[in-house]
């Protein structure tokens, strides 16, 4: 039912050399139950089981000029702390670029 191409999709290459890879989250659940019935007239067993799968697209991995970046498509974050945590990778990338420019310039 689920293979690696479900989580990491087929890469898409644009004419300008941008590589875009879709990324999804897969959730799977299983449940089962049963019971014995013992009445004077009827004896028996009843049972059941079920399974479910849910696939949510979460974003795209964008690769360009040797660098990779995750472009999230999740709903907006609920709290300020969530937003700050989300911004940390971008801030680190910008600081690293600034330091590299200072070294080379």
mmCIF file of N, CA and C in Angstrom:
data_model
loop_
_atom_site.group_PDB
_atom_site.id
_atom_site.type_symbol
_atom_site.label_atom_id
_atom_site.label_comp_id
_atom_site.label_asym_id
_atom_site.label_seq_id
_atom_site.Cartn_x
_atom_site.Cartn_y
_atom_site.Cartn_z
ATOM 1 N N UNK A 1 0.809 -1.197 0.000
ATOM 2 C CA UNK A 1 0.000 0.000 0.000
ATOM 3 C C UNK A 1 0.857 1.267 0.000
ATOM 4 N N UNK A 2 1.885 1.271 0.841
ATOM 5 C CA UNK A 2 2.710 2.467 0.984
ATOM 6 C C UNK A 2 4.145 2.088 0.679
ATOM 7 N N UNK A 3 4.783 2.874 -0.153
ATOM 8 C CA UNK A 3 6.209 2.683 -0.397
ATOM 9 C C UNK A 3 6.906 4.029 -0.271
ATOM 10 N N UNK A 4 8.186 4.031 -0.495
ATOM 11 C CA UNK A 4 8.968 5.255 -0.310
ATOM 12 C C UNK A 4 8.496 6.376 -1.233
ATOM 13 N N UNK A 5 7.939 6.055 -2.398
ATOM 14 C CA UNK A 5 7.469 7.092 -3.314
ATOM 15 C C UNK A 5 6.221 7.801 -2.796
ATOM 16 N N UNK A 6 5.568 7.224 -1.786
ATOM 17 C CA UNK A 6 4.436 7.899 -1.163
ATOM 18 C C UNK A 6 4.927 9.021 -0.256
ATOM 19 N N UNK A 7 6.015 8.791 0.462
ATOM 20 C CA UNK A 7 6.565 9.783 1.389
ATOM 21 C C UNK A 7 7.423 10.803 0.640
ATOM 22 N N UNK A 8 8.345 10.333 -0.145
ATOM 23 C CA UNK A 8 9.201 11.189 -0.972
ATOM 24 C C UNK A 8 8.780 10.954 -2.416
ATOM 25 N N UNK A 9 8.157 11.965 -3.028
ATOM 26 C CA UNK A 9 7.599 11.806 -4.370
ATOM 27 C C UNK A 9 8.641 11.844 -5.471
ATOM 28 N N UNK A 10 8.169 11.707 -6.682
ATOM 29 C CA UNK A 10 9.030 11.752 -7.859
ATOM 30 C C UNK A 10 9.595 13.166 -8.034
ATOM 31 N N UNK A 11 10.899 13.293 -8.225
ATOM 32 C CA UNK A 11 11.508 14.616 -8.417
ATOM 33 C C UNK A 11 11.026 15.286 -9.708
ATOM 34 N N UNK A 12 10.886 16.602 -9.632
ATOM 35 C CA UNK A 12 10.485 17.409 -10.777
ATOM 36 C C UNK A 12 11.611 18.388 -11.058
ATOM 37 N N UNK A 13 12.105 18.411 -12.298
ATOM 38 C CA UNK A 13 13.166 19.344 -12.677
ATOM 39 C C UNK A 13 12.576 20.422 -13.567
ATOM 40 N N UNK A 14 12.812 21.676 -13.186
ATOM 41 C CA UNK A 14 12.317 22.798 -13.985
ATOM 42 C C UNK A 14 13.353 23.164 -15.045
ATOM 43 N N UNK A 15 12.970 23.904 -16.081
ATOM 44 C CA UNK A 15 13.927 24.274 -17.131
ATOM 45 C C UNK A 15 15.130 25.074 -16.637
ATOM 46 N N UNK A 16 14.981 25.813 -15.524
ATOM 47 C CA UNK A 16 16.117 26.598 -15.026
ATOM 48 C C UNK A 16 16.996 25.816 -14.049
ATOM 49 N N UNK A 17 16.794 24.496 -13.927
ATOM 50 C CA UNK A 17 17.669 23.652 -13.125
ATOM 51 C C UNK A 17 17.229 23.457 -11.691
ATOM 52 N N UNK A 18 16.073 23.930 -11.328
ATOM 53 C CA UNK A 18 15.541 23.779 -9.973
ATOM 54 C C UNK A 18 14.972 22.371 -9.835
ATOM 55 N N UNK A 19 15.347 21.663 -8.763
ATOM 56 C CA UNK A 19 14.841 20.313 -8.504
ATOM 57 C C UNK A 19 13.845 20.396 -7.349
ATOM 58 N N UNK A 20 12.612 19.946 -7.582
ATOM 59 C CA UNK A 20 11.544 20.008 -6.591
ATOM 60 C C UNK A 20 11.106 18.583 -6.274
ATOM 61 N N UNK A 21 11.130 18.228 -4.971
ATOM 62 C CA UNK A 21 10.755 16.890 -4.542
ATOM 63 C C UNK A 21 9.601 17.005 -3.547
ATOM 64 N N UNK A 22 8.413 16.467 -3.885
ATOM 65 C CA UNK A 22 7.297 16.518 -2.947
ATOM 66 C C UNK A 22 7.532 15.596 -1.742
ATOM 67 N N UNK A 23 7.104 16.058 -0.552
ATOM 68 C CA UNK A 23 7.267 15.289 0.683
ATOM 69 C C UNK A 23 5.900 15.179 1.366
ATOM 70 N N UNK A 24 5.554 13.971 1.822
ATOM 71 C CA UNK A 24 4.274 13.733 2.486
ATOM 72 C C UNK A 24 4.491 13.028 3.819
ATOM 73 N N UNK A 25 3.477 13.118 4.688
ATOM 74 C CA UNK A 25 3.475 12.409 5.965
ATOM 75 C C UNK A 25 2.438 11.306 5.854
ATOM 76 N N UNK A 26 2.816 10.086 6.262
ATOM 77 C CA UNK A 26 1.918 8.946 6.203
ATOM 78 C C UNK A 26 1.600 8.503 7.631
ATOM 79 N N UNK A 27 0.304 8.387 7.941
ATOM 80 C CA UNK A 27 -0.146 7.897 9.251
ATOM 81 C C UNK A 27 -0.950 6.628 9.030
ATOM 82 N N UNK A 28 -0.700 5.602 9.857
ATOM 83 C CA UNK A 28 -1.381 4.320 9.728
ATOM 84 C C UNK A 28 -1.946 3.942 11.092
ATOM 85 N N UNK A 29 -3.164 3.411 11.115
ATOM 86 C CA UNK A 29 -3.763 2.967 12.371
ATOM 87 C C UNK A 29 -4.472 1.640 12.205
ATOM 88 N N UNK A 30 -4.438 0.835 13.264
ATOM 89 C CA UNK A 30 -5.083 -0.467 13.270
ATOM 90 C C UNK A 30 -5.904 -0.606 14.549
ATOM 91 N N UNK A 31 -7.016 -1.325 14.491
ATOM 92 C CA UNK A 31 -7.830 -1.589 15.670
ATOM 93 C C UNK A 31 -8.519 -2.938 15.517
ATOM 94 N N UNK A 32 -8.745 -3.606 16.635
ATOM 95 C CA UNK A 32 -9.496 -4.857 16.597
ATOM 96 C C UNK A 32 -10.160 -5.084 17.954
ATOM 97 N N UNK A 33 -11.175 -5.914 17.964
ATOM 98 C CA UNK A 33 -11.869 -6.211 19.214
ATOM 99 C C UNK A 33 -12.776 -7.410 19.037
ATOM 100 N N UNK A 34 -13.212 -7.942 20.146
ATOM 101 C CA UNK A 34 -14.088 -9.098 20.079
ATOM 102 C C UNK A 34 -14.684 -9.392 21.438
ATOM 103 N N UNK A 35 -15.630 -10.287 21.448
ATOM 104 C CA UNK A 35 -16.256 -10.671 22.706
ATOM 105 C C UNK A 35 -17.025 -11.972 22.571
ATOM 106 N N UNK A 36 -17.224 -12.641 23.723
ATOM 107 C CA UNK A 36 -17.998 -13.887 23.776
ATOM 108 C C UNK A 36 -19.394 -13.582 24.284
ATOM 109 N N UNK A 37 -20.360 -14.194 23.669
ATOM 110 C CA UNK A 37 -21.736 -14.086 24.143
ATOM 111 C C UNK A 37 -22.165 -15.402 24.747
ATOM 112 N N UNK A 38 -22.772 -15.352 25.916
ATOM 113 C CA UNK A 38 -23.182 -16.614 26.540
ATOM 114 C C UNK A 38 -24.565 -16.447 27.181
ATOM 115 N N UNK A 39 -25.576 -16.534 26.361
ATOM 116 C CA UNK A 39 -26.950 -16.570 26.834
ATOM 117 C C UNK A 39 -27.394 -18.025 26.874
ATOM 118 N N UNK A 40 -28.471 -18.308 27.540
ATOM 119 C CA UNK A 40 -28.957 -19.693 27.620
ATOM 120 C C UNK A 40 -29.262 -20.238 26.229
ATOM 121 N N UNK A 41 -29.820 -19.365 25.377
ATOM 122 C CA UNK A 41 -30.234 -19.833 24.057
ATOM 123 C C UNK A 41 -29.145 -19.709 22.996
ATOM 124 N N UNK A 42 -28.281 -18.736 23.151
ATOM 125 C CA UNK A 42 -27.279 -18.476 22.103
ATOM 126 C C UNK A 42 -25.894 -18.376 22.715
ATOM 127 N N UNK A 43 -24.977 -19.037 22.117
ATOM 128 C CA UNK A 43 -23.567 -18.890 22.466
ATOM 129 C C UNK A 43 -22.836 -18.506 21.187
ATOM 130 N N UNK A 44 -21.829 -17.695 21.327
ATOM 131 C CA UNK A 44 -21.105 -17.325 20.118
ATOM 132 C C UNK A 44 -20.013 -16.311 20.401
ATOM 133 N N UNK A 45 -19.370 -15.956 19.356
ATOM 134 C CA UNK A 45 -18.268 -14.999 19.420
ATOM 135 C C UNK A 45 -18.513 -13.926 18.381
ATOM 136 N N UNK A 46 -18.226 -12.700 18.738
ATOM 137 C CA UNK A 46 -18.318 -11.612 17.777
ATOM 138 C C UNK A 46 -17.009 -10.824 17.769
ATOM 139 N N UNK A 47 -16.585 -10.435 16.631
ATOM 140 C CA UNK A 47 -15.322 -9.702 16.557
ATOM 141 C C UNK A 47 -15.251 -8.844 15.320
ATOM 142 N N UNK A 48 -14.288 -7.977 15.316
ATOM 143 C CA UNK A 48 -14.094 -7.115 14.156
ATOM 144 C C UNK A 48 -12.721 -6.474 14.185
ATOM 145 N N UNK A 49 -12.314 -5.981 13.058
ATOM 146 C CA UNK A 49 -11.027 -5.292 12.962
ATOM 147 C C UNK A 49 -11.103 -4.267 11.850
ATOM 148 N N UNK A 50 -10.159 -3.364 11.880
ATOM 149 C CA UNK A 50 -10.125 -2.335 10.848
ATOM 150 C C UNK A 50 -8.756 -1.695 10.768
ATOM 151 N N UNK A 51 -8.540 -1.013 9.691
ATOM 152 C CA UNK A 51 -7.270 -0.318 9.485
ATOM 153 C C UNK A 51 -7.544 0.933 8.663
ATOM 154 N N UNK A 52 -6.689 1.908 8.838
ATOM 155 C CA UNK A 52 -6.831 3.135 8.064
ATOM 156 C C UNK A 52 -5.472 3.735 7.764
ATOM 157 N N UNK A 53 -5.420 4.487 6.702
ATOM 158 C CA UNK A 53 -4.184 5.157 6.314
ATOM 159 C C UNK A 53 -4.530 6.576 5.882
ATOM 160 N N UNK A 54 -3.667 7.502 6.232
ATOM 161 C CA UNK A 54 -3.887 8.899 5.887
ATOM 162 C C UNK A 54 -2.574 9.461 5.345
ATOM 163 N N UNK A 55 -2.659 10.134 4.211
ATOM 164 C CA UNK A 55 -1.477 10.738 3.594
ATOM 165 C C UNK A 55 -1.700 12.244 3.505
ATOM 166 N N UNK A 56 -0.800 13.007 4.124
ATOM 167 C CA UNK A 56 -0.883 14.462 4.120
ATOM 168 C C UNK A 56 0.347 15.043 3.436
ATOM 169 N N UNK A 57 0.172 15.844 2.396
ATOM 170 C CA UNK A 57 1.342 16.537 1.833
ATOM 171 C C UNK A 57 1.812 17.583 2.842
ATOM 172 N N UNK A 58 3.130 17.635 3.084
ATOM 173 C CA UNK A 58 3.642 18.599 4.064
ATOM 174 C C UNK A 58 4.549 19.655 3.452
ATOM 175 N N UNK A 59 5.058 19.400 2.243
ATOM 176 C CA UNK A 59 5.920 20.406 1.643
ATOM 177 C C UNK A 59 6.697 19.896 0.459
ATOM 178 N N UNK A 60 7.670 20.707 0.079
ATOM 179 C CA UNK A 60 8.535 20.383 -1.055
ATOM 180 C C UNK A 60 9.983 20.626 -0.657
ATOM 181 N N UNK A 61 10.847 19.705 -1.038
ATOM 182 C CA UNK A 61 12.279 19.887 -0.879
ATOM 183 C C UNK A 61 12.769 20.535 -2.172
ATOM 184 N N UNK A 62 13.335 21.738 -2.059
ATOM 185 C CA UNK A 62 13.764 22.501 -3.227
ATOM 186 C C UNK A 62 15.295 22.522 -3.240
ATOM 187 N N UNK A 63 15.881 22.039 -4.328
ATOM 188 C CA UNK A 63 17.340 21.973 -4.452
ATOM 189 C C UNK A 63 17.764 22.841 -5.627
ATOM 190 N N UNK A 64 18.688 23.782 -5.332
ATOM 191 C CA UNK A 64 19.190 24.676 -6.370
ATOM 192 C C UNK A 64 20.611 25.082 -6.037
ATOM 193 N N UNK A 65 21.482 25.020 -7.017
ATOM 194 C CA UNK A 65 22.882 25.432 -6.881
ATOM 195 C C UNK A 65 23.572 24.762 -5.699
ATOM 196 N N UNK A 66 23.319 23.470 -5.486
ATOM 197 C CA UNK A 66 23.983 22.726 -4.422
ATOM 198 C C UNK A 66 23.392 22.928 -3.043
ATOM 199 N N UNK A 67 22.399 23.789 -2.897
ATOM 200 C CA UNK A 67 21.756 24.022 -1.607
ATOM 201 C C UNK A 67 20.359 23.448 -1.596
ATOM 202 N N UNK A 68 19.896 23.026 -0.418
ATOM 203 C CA UNK A 68 18.553 22.454 -0.280
ATOM 204 C C UNK A 68 17.765 23.261 0.739
ATOM 205 N N UNK A 69 16.479 23.382 0.485
ATOM 206 C CA UNK A 69 15.588 24.102 1.393
ATOM 207 C C UNK A 69 14.239 23.406 1.407
ATOM 208 N N UNK A 70 13.641 23.324 2.595
ATOM 209 C CA UNK A 70 12.321 22.721 2.745
ATOM 210 C C UNK A 70 11.282 23.825 2.685
ATOM 211 N N UNK A 71 10.346 23.713 1.755
ATOM 212 C CA UNK A 71 9.256 24.670 1.604
ATOM 213 C C UNK A 71 7.994 24.012 2.163
ATOM 214 N N UNK A 72 7.590 24.417 3.373
ATOM 215 C CA UNK A 72 6.444 23.804 4.048
ATOM 216 C C UNK A 72 5.132 24.348 3.499
ATOM 217 N N UNK A 73 4.132 23.478 3.434
ATOM 218 C CA UNK A 73 2.799 23.914 3.019
ATOM 219 C C UNK A 73 1.791 23.667 4.140
ATOM 220 N N UNK A 74 2.303 23.471 5.357
ATOM 221 C CA UNK A 74 1.441 23.229 6.511
ATOM 222 C C UNK A 74 0.649 24.490 6.843
ATOM 223 N N UNK A 75 -0.448 24.329 7.583
ATOM 224 C CA UNK A 75 -1.218 25.513 7.983
ATOM 225 C C UNK A 75 -0.377 26.426 8.874
ATOM 226 N N UNK A 76 -0.775 27.678 8.998
ATOM 227 C CA UNK A 76 -0.003 28.616 9.819
ATOM 228 C C UNK A 76 0.151 28.110 11.251
ATOM 229 N N UNK A 77 1.294 28.416 11.830
ATOM 230 C CA UNK A 77 1.569 27.974 13.186
ATOM 231 C C UNK A 77 0.715 28.755 14.182
ATOM 232 N N UNK A 78 0.365 28.097 15.284
ATOM 233 C CA UNK A 78 -0.570 28.671 16.227
ATOM 234 C C UNK A 78 0.002 29.678 17.206
ATOM 235 N N UNK A 79 1.232 29.500 17.640
ATOM 236 C CA UNK A 79 1.765 30.376 18.680
ATOM 237 C C UNK A 79 3.028 31.074 18.201
ATOM 238 N N UNK A 80 3.402 32.084 18.938
ATOM 239 C CA UNK A 80 4.628 32.831 18.615
ATOM 240 C C UNK A 80 5.855 31.939 18.745
ATOM 241 N N UNK A 81 5.876 31.082 19.744
ATOM 242 C CA UNK A 81 7.028 30.183 19.926
ATOM 243 C C UNK A 81 7.153 29.239 18.735
ATOM 244 N N UNK A 82 6.026 28.714 18.245
ATOM 245 C CA UNK A 82 6.063 27.850 17.055
ATOM 246 C C UNK A 82 6.655 28.603 15.873
ATOM 247 N N UNK A 83 6.267 29.849 15.708
ATOM 248 C CA UNK A 83 6.789 30.654 14.594
ATOM 249 C C UNK A 83 8.281 30.891 14.735
ATOM 250 N N UNK A 84 8.741 31.165 15.961
ATOM 251 C CA UNK A 84 10.175 31.383 16.181
ATOM 252 C C UNK A 84 10.979 30.127 15.875
ATOM 253 N N UNK A 85 10.485 28.978 16.326
ATOM 254 C CA UNK A 85 11.179 27.714 16.048
ATOM 255 C C UNK A 85 11.239 27.465 14.544
ATOM 256 N N UNK A 86 10.166 27.797 13.832
ATOM 257 C CA UNK A 86 10.121 27.619 12.384
ATOM 258 C C UNK A 86 11.142 28.505 11.672
ATOM 259 N N UNK A 87 11.428 29.686 12.218
ATOM 260 C CA UNK A 87 12.336 30.634 11.578
ATOM 261 C C UNK A 87 13.817 30.342 11.826
ATOM 262 N N UNK A 88 14.140 29.524 12.814
ATOM 263 C CA UNK A 88 15.541 29.279 13.175
ATOM 264 C C UNK A 88 16.387 28.823 11.978
ATOM 265 N N UNK A 89 15.973 27.824 11.175
ATOM 266 C CA UNK A 89 16.827 27.413 10.043
ATOM 267 C C UNK A 89 17.088 28.551 9.049
ATOM 268 N N UNK A 90 16.089 29.377 8.764
ATOM 269 C CA UNK A 90 16.285 30.492 7.835
ATOM 270 C C UNK A 90 17.263 31.511 8.398
ATOM 271 N N UNK A 91 17.142 31.804 9.684
ATOM 272 C CA UNK A 91 18.050 32.764 10.315
ATOM 273 C C UNK A 91 19.480 32.237 10.278
ATOM 274 N N UNK A 92 19.666 30.954 10.582
ATOM 275 C CA UNK A 92 21.004 30.369 10.540
ATOM 276 C C UNK A 92 21.588 30.421 9.133
ATOM 277 N N UNK A 93 20.768 30.154 8.120
ATOM 278 C CA UNK A 93 21.240 30.238 6.732
ATOM 279 C C UNK A 93 21.683 31.656 6.399
ATOM 280 N N UNK A 94 20.918 32.639 6.825
ATOM 281 C CA UNK A 94 21.268 34.032 6.532
ATOM 282 C C UNK A 94 22.539 34.455 7.252
ATOM 283 N N UNK A 95 22.711 34.012 8.492
ATOM 284 C CA UNK A 95 23.935 34.334 9.235
ATOM 285 C C UNK A 95 25.131 33.684 8.553
ATOM 286 N N UNK A 96 24.973 32.444 8.135
ATOM 287 C CA UNK A 96 26.065 31.748 7.448
ATOM 288 C C UNK A 96 26.428 32.460 6.145
ATOM 289 N N UNK A 97 25.427 32.883 5.368
ATOM 290 C CA UNK A 97 25.692 33.627 4.127
ATOM 291 C C UNK A 97 26.403 34.938 4.415
ATOM 292 N N UNK A 98 25.984 35.635 5.468
ATOM 293 C CA UNK A 98 26.606 36.905 5.844
ATOM 294 C C UNK A 98 28.072 36.700 6.208
ATOM 295 N N UNK A 99 28.366 35.657 6.991
ATOM 296 C CA UNK A 99 29.746 35.367 7.376
ATOM 297 C C UNK A 99 30.583 35.012 6.166
ATOM 298 N N UNK A 100 30.042 34.202 5.257
ATOM 299 C CA UNK A 100 30.775 33.840 4.046
ATOM 300 C C UNK A 100 31.089 35.063 3.197
ATOM 301 N N UNK A 101 30.131 35.995 3.074
ATOM 302 C CA UNK A 101 30.365 37.209 2.302
ATOM 303 C C UNK A 101 31.444 38.067 2.939
ATOM 304 N N UNK A 102 31.454 38.121 4.268
ATOM 305 C CA UNK A 102 32.466 38.928 4.970
ATOM 306 C C UNK A 102 33.859 38.329 4.778
ATOM 307 N N UNK A 103 33.966 36.994 4.785
ATOM 308 C CA UNK A 103 35.251 36.337 4.592
ATOM 309 C C UNK A 103 35.773 36.554 3.179
ATOM 310 N N UNK A 104 34.856 36.460 2.190
ATOM 311 C CA UNK A 104 35.262 36.577 0.790
ATOM 312 C C UNK A 104 35.371 38.035 0.334
ATOM 313 N N UNK A 105 34.732 38.947 1.035
ATOM 314 C CA UNK A 105 34.701 40.332 0.595
ATOM 315 C C UNK A 105 35.611 41.165 1.374
#
